[in-house]
Tab-separated table of C-alpha atoms in Angstrom:
chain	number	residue	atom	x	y	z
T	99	UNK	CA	26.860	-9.170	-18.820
T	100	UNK	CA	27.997	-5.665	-18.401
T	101	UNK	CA	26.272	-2.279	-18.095
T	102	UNK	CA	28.036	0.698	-19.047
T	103	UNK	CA	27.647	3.671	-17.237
T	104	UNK	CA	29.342	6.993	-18.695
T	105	UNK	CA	29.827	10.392	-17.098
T	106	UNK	CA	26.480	11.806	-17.537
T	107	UNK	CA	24.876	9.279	-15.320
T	108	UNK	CA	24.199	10.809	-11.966
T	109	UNK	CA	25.661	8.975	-9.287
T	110	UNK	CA	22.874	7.569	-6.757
T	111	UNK	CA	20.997	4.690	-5.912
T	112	UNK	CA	20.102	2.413	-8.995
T	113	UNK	CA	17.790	-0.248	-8.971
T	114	UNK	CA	18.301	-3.709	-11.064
T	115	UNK	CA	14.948	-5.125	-12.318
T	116	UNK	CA	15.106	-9.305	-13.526
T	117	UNK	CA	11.377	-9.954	-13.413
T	118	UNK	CA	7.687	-9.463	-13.445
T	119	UNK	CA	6.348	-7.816	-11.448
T	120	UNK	CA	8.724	-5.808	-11.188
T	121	UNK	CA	8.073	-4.223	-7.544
T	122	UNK	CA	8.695	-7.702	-6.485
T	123	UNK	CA	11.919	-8.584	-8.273
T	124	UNK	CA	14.725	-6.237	-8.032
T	125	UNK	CA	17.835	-4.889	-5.635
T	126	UNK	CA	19.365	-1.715	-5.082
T	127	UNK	CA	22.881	-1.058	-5.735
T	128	UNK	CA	24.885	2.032	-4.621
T	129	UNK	CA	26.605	3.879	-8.089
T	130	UNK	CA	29.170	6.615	-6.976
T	131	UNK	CA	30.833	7.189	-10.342
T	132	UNK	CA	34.169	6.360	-9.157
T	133	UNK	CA	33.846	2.733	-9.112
T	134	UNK	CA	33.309	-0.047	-11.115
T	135	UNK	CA	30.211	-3.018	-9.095
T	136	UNK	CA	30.833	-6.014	-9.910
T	137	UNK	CA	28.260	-8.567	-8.769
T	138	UNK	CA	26.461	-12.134	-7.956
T	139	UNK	CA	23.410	-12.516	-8.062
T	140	UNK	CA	20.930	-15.761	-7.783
T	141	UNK	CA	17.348	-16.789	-6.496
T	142	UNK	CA	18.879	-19.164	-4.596
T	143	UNK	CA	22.283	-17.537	-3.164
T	144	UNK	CA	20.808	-13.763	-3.425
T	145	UNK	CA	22.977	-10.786	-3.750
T	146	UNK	CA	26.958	-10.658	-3.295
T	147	UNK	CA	29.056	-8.122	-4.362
T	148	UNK	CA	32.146	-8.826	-5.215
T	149	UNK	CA	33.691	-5.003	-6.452
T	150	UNK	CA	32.479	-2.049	-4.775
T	151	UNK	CA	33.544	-0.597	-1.568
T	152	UNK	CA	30.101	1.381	-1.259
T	153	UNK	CA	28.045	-1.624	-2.186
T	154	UNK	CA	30.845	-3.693	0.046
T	155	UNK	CA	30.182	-1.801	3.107
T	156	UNK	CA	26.619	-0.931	3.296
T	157	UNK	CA	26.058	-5.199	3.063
T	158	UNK	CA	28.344	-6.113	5.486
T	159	UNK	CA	26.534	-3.438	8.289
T	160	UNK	CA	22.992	-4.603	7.346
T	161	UNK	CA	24.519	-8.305	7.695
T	162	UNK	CA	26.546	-7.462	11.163
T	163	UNK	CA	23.339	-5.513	12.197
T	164	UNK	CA	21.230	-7.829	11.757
T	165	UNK	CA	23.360	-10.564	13.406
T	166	UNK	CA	23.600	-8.495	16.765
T	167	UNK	CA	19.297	-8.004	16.449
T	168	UNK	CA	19.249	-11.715	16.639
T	169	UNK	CA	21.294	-11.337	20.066
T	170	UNK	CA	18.960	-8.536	21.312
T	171	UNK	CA	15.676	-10.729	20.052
T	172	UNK	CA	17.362	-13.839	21.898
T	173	UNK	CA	18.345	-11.985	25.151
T	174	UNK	CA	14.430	-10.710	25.400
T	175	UNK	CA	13.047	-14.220	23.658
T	176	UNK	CA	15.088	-16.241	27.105
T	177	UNK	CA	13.268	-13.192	29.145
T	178	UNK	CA	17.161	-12.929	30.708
T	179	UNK	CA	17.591	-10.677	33.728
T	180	UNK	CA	21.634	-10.822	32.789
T	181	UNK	CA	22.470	-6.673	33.071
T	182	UNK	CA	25.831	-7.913	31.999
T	183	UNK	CA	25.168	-9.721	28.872
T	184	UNK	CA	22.328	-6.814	27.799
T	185	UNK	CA	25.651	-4.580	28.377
T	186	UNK	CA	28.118	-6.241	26.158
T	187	UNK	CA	24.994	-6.658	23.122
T	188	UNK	CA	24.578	-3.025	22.844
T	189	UNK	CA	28.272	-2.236	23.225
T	190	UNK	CA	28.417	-4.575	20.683
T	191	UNK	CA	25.672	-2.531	18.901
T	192	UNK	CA	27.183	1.088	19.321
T	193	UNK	CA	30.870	-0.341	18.309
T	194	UNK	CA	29.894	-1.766	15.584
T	195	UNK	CA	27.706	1.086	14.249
T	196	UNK	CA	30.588	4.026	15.168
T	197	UNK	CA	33.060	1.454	13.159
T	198	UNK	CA	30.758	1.633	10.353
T	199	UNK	CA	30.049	5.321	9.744
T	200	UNK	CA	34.093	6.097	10.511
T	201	UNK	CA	34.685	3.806	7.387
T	202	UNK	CA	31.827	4.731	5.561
T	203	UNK	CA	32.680	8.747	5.802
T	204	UNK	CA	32.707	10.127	2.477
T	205	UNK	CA	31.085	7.604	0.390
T	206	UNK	CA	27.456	7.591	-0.528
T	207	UNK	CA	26.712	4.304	1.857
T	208	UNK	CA	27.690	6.848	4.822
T	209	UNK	CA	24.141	8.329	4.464
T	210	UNK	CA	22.248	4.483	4.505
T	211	UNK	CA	24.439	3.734	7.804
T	212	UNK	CA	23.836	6.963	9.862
T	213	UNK	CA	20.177	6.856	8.662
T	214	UNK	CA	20.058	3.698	10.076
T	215	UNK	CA	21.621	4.003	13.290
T	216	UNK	CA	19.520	2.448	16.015
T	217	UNK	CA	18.549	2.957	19.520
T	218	UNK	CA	20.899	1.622	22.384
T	219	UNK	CA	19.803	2.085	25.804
T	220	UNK	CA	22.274	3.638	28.282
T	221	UNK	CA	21.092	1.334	31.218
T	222	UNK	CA	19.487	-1.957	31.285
T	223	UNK	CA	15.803	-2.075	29.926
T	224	UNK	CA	13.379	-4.549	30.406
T	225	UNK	CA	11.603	-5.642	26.789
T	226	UNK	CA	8.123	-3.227	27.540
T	227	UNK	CA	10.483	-0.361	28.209
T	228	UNK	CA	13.238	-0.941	25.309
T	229	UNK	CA	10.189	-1.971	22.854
T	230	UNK	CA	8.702	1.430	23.708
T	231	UNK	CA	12.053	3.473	23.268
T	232	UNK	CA	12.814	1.864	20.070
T	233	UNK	CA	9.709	2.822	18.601
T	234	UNK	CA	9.814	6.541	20.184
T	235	UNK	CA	13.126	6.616	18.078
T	236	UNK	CA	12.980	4.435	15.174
T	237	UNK	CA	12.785	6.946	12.742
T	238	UNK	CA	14.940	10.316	14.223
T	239	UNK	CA	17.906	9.702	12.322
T	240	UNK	CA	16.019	9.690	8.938
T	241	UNK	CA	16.544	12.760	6.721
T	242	UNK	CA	13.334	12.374	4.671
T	243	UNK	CA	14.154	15.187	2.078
T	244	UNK	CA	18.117	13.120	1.408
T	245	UNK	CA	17.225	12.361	-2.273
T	246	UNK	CA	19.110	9.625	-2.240
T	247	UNK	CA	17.400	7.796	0.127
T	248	UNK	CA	14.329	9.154	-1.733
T	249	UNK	CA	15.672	7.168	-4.541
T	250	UNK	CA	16.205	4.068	-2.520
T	251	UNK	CA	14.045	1.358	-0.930
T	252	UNK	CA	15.391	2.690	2.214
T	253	UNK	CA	12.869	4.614	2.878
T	254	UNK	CA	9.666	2.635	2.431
T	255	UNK	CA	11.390	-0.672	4.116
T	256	UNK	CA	12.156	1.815	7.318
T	257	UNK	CA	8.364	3.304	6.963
T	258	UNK	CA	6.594	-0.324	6.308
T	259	UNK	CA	8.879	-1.486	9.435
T	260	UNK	CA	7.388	1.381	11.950
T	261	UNK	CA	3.741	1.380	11.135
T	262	UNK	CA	3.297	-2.166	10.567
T	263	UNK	CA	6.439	-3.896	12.569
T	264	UNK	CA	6.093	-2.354	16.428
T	265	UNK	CA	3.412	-4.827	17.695
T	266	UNK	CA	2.203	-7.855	17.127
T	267	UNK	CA	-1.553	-7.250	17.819
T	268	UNK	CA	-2.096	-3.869	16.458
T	269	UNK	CA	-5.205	-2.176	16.887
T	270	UNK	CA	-7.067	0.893	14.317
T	271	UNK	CA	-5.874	3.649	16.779
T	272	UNK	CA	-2.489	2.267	17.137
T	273	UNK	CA	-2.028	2.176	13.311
T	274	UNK	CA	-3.444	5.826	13.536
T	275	UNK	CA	-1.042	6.980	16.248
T	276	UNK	CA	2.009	5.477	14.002
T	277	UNK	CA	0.598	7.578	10.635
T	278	UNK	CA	0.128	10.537	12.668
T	279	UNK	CA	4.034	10.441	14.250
T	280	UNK	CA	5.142	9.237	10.570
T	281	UNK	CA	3.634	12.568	9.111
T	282	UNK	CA	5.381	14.417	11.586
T	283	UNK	CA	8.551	13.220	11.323
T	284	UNK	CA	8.195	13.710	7.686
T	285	UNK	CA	7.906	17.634	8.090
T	286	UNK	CA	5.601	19.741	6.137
T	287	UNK	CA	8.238	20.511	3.772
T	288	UNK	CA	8.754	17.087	1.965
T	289	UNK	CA	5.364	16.843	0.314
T	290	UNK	CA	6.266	14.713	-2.172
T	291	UNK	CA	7.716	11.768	-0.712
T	292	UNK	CA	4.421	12.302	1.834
T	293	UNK	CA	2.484	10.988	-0.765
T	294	UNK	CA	4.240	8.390	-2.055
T	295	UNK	CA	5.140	6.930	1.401
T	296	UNK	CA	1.678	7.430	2.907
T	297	UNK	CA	0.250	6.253	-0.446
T	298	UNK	CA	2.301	3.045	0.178
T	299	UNK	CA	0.996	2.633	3.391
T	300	UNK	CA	-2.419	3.045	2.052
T	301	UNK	CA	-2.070	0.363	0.112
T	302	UNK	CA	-1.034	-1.806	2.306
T	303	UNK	CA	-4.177	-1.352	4.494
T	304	UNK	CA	-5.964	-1.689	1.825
T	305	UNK	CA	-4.716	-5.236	0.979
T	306	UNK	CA	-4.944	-6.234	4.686
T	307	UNK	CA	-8.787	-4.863	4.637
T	308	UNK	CA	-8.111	-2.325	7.207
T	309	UNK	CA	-10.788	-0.378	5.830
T	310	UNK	CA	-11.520	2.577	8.633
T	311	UNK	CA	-7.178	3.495	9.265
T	312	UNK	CA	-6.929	3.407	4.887
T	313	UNK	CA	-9.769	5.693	4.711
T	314	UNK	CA	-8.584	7.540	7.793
T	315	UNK	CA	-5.407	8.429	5.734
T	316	UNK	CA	-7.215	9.272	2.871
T	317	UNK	CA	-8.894	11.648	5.283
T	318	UNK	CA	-6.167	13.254	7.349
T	319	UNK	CA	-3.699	13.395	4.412
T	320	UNK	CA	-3.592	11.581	1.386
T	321	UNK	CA	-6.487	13.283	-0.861
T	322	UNK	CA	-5.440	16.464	-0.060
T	323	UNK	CA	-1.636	15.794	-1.230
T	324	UNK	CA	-2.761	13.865	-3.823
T	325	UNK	CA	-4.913	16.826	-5.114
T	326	UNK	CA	-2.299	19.369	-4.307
T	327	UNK	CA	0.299	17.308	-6.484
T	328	UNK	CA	-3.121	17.396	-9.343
T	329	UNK	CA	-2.551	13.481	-9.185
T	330	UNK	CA	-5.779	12.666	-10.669
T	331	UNK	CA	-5.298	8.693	-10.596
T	332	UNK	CA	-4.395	8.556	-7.383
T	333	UNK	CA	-7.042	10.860	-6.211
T	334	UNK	CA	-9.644	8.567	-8.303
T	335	UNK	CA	-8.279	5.489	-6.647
T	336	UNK	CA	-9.045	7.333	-2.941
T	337	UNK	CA	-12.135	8.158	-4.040
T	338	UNK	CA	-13.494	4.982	-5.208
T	339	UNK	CA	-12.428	3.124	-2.363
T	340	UNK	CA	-14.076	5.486	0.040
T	341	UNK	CA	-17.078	4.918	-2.080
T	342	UNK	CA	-16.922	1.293	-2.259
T	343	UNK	CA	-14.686	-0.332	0.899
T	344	UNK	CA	-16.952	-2.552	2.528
T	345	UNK	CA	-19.489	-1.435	4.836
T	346	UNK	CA	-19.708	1.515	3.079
T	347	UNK	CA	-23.113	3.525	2.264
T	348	UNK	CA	-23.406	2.780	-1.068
T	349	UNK	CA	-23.198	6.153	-3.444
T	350	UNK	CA	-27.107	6.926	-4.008
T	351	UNK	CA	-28.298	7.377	-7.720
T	352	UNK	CA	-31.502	8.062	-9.643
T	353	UNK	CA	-33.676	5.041	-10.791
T	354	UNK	CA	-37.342	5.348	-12.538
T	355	UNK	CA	-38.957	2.281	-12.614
T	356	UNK	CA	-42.377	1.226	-13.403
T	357	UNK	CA	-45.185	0.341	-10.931
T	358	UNK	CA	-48.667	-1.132	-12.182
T	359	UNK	CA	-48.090	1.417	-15.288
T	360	UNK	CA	-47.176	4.185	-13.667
T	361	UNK	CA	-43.288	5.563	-13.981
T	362	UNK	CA	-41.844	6.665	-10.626
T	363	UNK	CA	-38.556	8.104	-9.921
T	364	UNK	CA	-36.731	7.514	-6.593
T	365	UNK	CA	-33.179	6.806	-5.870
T	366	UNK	CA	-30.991	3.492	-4.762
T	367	UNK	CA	-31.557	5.062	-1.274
T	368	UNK	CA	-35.409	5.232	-1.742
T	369	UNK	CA	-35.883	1.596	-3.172
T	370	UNK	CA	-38.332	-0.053	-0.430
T	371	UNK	CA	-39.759	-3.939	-0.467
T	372	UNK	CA	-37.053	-6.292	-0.310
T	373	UNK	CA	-34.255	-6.761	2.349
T	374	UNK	CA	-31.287	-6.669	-0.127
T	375	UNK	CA	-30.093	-5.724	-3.410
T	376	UNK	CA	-27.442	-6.765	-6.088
T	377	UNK	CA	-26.039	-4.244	-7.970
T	378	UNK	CA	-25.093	-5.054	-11.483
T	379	UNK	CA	-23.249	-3.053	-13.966
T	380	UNK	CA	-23.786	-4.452	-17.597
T	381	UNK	CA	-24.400	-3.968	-20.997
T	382	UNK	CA	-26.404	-5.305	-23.455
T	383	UNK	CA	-23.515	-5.174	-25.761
T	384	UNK	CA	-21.190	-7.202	-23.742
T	385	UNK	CA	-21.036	-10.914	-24.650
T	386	UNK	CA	-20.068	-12.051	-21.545
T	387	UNK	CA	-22.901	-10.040	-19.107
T	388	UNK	CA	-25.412	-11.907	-21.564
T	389	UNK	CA	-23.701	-15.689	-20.710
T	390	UNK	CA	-23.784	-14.640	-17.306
T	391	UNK	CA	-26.932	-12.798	-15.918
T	392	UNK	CA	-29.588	-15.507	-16.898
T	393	UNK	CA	-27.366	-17.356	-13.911
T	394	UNK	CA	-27.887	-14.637	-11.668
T	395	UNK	CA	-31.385	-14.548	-13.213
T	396	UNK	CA	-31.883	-18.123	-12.682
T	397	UNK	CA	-30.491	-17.827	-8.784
T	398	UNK	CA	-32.387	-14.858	-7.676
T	399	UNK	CA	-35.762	-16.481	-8.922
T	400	UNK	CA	-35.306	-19.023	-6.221
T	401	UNK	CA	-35.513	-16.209	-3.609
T	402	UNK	CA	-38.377	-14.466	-3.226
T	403	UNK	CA	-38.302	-10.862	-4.243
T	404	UNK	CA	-38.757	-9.315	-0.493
T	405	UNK	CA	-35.405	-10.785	0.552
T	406	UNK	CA	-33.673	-9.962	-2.762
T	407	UNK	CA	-33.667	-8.166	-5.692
T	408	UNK	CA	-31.275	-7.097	-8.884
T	409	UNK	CA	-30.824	-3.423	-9.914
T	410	UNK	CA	-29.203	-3.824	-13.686
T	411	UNK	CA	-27.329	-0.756	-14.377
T	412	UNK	CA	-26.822	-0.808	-18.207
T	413	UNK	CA	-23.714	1.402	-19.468
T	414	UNK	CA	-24.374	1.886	-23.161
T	415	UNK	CA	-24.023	3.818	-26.112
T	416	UNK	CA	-27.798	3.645	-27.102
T	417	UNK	CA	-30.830	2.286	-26.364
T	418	UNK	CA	-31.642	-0.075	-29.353
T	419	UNK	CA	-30.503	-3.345	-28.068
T	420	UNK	CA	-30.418	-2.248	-24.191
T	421	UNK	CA	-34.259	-2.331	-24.574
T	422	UNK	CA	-34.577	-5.970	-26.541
T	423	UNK	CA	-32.370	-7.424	-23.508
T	424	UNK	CA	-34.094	-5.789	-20.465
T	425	UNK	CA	-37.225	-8.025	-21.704
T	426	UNK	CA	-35.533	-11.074	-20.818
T	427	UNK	CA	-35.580	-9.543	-16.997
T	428	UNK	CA	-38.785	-8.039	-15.878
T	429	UNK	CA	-37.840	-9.026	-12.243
T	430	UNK	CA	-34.891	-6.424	-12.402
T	431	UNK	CA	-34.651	-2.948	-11.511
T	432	UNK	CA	-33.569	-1.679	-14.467
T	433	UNK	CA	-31.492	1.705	-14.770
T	434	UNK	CA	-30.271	3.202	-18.428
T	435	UNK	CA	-26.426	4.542	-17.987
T	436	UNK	CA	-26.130	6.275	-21.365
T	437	UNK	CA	-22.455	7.488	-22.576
T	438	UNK	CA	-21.022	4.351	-21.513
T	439	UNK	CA	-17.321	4.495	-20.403
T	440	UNK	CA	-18.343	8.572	-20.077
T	441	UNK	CA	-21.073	8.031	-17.857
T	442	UNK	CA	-20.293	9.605	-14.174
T	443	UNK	CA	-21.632	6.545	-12.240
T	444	UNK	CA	-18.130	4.611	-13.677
T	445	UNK	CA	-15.753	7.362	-11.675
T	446	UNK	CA	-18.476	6.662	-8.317
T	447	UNK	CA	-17.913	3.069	-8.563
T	448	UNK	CA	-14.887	2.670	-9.924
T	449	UNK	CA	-15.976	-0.064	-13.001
T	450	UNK	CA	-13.437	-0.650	-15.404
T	451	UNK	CA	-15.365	-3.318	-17.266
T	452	UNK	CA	-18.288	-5.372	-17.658
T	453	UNK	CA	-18.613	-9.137	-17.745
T	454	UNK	CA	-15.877	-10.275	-15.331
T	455	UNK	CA	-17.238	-12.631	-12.512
């Protein structure tokens, strides 16, 4: 098939999406107006371009790079001592990269290849030394405020590469010291693409439960761009996970409850008498939290109540059948959560729904 590009379309970096989800299944490819790409693609064979000088030339360096990393890798892998074989790799290297930008000068690909351009030592290096100046350097040829690698993957591969690529045991301050040298080689200026790279790191911490560095961006950097930019959702998402990341202090609310006929307020932090507690958010109009807590119900009565017992928070428009339901449960704590989807306690704990187990 054929897309047709006219003169109004900006020239750039355009991404091809072919499935769901779609941060998962797509490729770059280079536009500079002047051109007509003309491709292959497959989930078995890949990408191959087969019109397109830009698109042409920025895959053959990342393939002719990459083939001279495997050398490097090997010579290290074979702990080699060879100063004249570690010679001819990197002269390898810088020929290849200085053949690459002289053919690449003018075209849009020119700004991929001397973004990329990587370290070569001038003397031999042993792996702790070369490991040490390749991440020292990894990212000074990167023009964060280009907006065309803005546009690209370029720059999140490159970012994901140096915070989470350097070592292969990586400890909470390490991942610290690489967000900290990230930010400054950033600038102050590019604010924007700040956020969105940092927020991509977040979430990658996040997924790999690397609670204290996520929340240690959130900290240093992230809320305050995110608020500065009035991103609301993301600044939600921070929040919440600060909140509810665990090991967390869980965020203290109000609860009455009664004791031998006597109503007495206190707070989640002032609950006293058993060693643990479930928190539940429900509501009695929910068909789903009515299948499922005589379950929990039914488990918690095995225990006795001084190792563990249910607070019920019930989100609901009104009272009328919250307080025919709560009778079914006179072991739970029981806390009213009135405006529902409005109430403030569903921003504190993030809950989206009710009824999902």
């Amino acid at each position: 098939f054929k897309i047709v590009l006219d003169s109004t379309n900006t020239a750039g970096i355009y991404k091809i999406v072919y499935g769901v989800p779609q941060e998962d299944h797509n490729f770059d490819l280079i536009y500079s107006g002047d051109e007509d790409v003309v491709l292959e693609f497959s989930l078995d064979k890949g990408l191959d371009f087969k019109e397109s000088n830009e698109n042409k030339l920025w895959a053959s360096y990342t393939n002719s790079i990459e083939m001279i990393n495997r050398a490097i890798s090997n010579f290290y892998t074979q702990e080699s001592v060879d100063e004249e074989a570690f010679k001819d790799i990197f002269k390898t290297l810088n020929e290849t990269q200085d053949a690459f930008e002289l053919a690449s000068k003018g075209t849009l690909a020119s700004v991929f290849i001397e973004a990329n351009k990587p370290y070569i030592p001038k003397a031999f290096e042993d792996i702790s030394t070369y490991s040490k100046n390749l991440k020292s350097t990894y990212l000074q040829n990167v023009d964060f405020s280009n907006p065309l690698l803005q546009s690209s993957e370029f720059l999140s591969d490159r970012v994901m590469a140096y915070v989470f690529g350097m070592t292969p045991n990586p400890t909470d301050e390490f991942y610290k010291q690489q967000i900290d040298n990230l930010v400054k080689d950033i600038g102050p200026e590019n604010a924007e693409i700040k956020m969105v790279l940092l927020q991509a790191v977040w979430n990658n911490m996040v997924h790999i439960e690397e609670m204290s560095v996520a929340n240690y961006i959130t900290d240093a950097y992230l809320m305050e761009l995110a608020k500065n930019a009035k991103n609301d959702l993301l600044v939600s998402q921070l929040t919440v996970y600060k909140n509810t990341a665990l090991g967390t202090i869980a965020q203290d609310f109000p609860i009455e409850k009664t004791v031998n006929g006597q109503m007495l307020k206190t707070s989640l932090h002032g609950l006293k008498g058993s060693d643990h507690y479930v928190l539940i958010f429900w509501s009695s109009e929910c068909s789903h939290c009515l299948q499922e807590l005589p379950e929990i119900r039914k488990t918690v009565d095995e225990i006795s109540e001084s190792k563990v017992k249910v607070i019920a928070y019930a989100l609901e428009d009104d009272t009328v059948t919250w307080k025919r339901e709560i009778t079914n449960y006179p072991n739970f704590i029981q806390v009213l959560g009135l405006g529902k989807w409005d109430n403030p306690i569903t921003d504190v704990y993030g809950i989206e729904l009710t009824g999902c187990f």
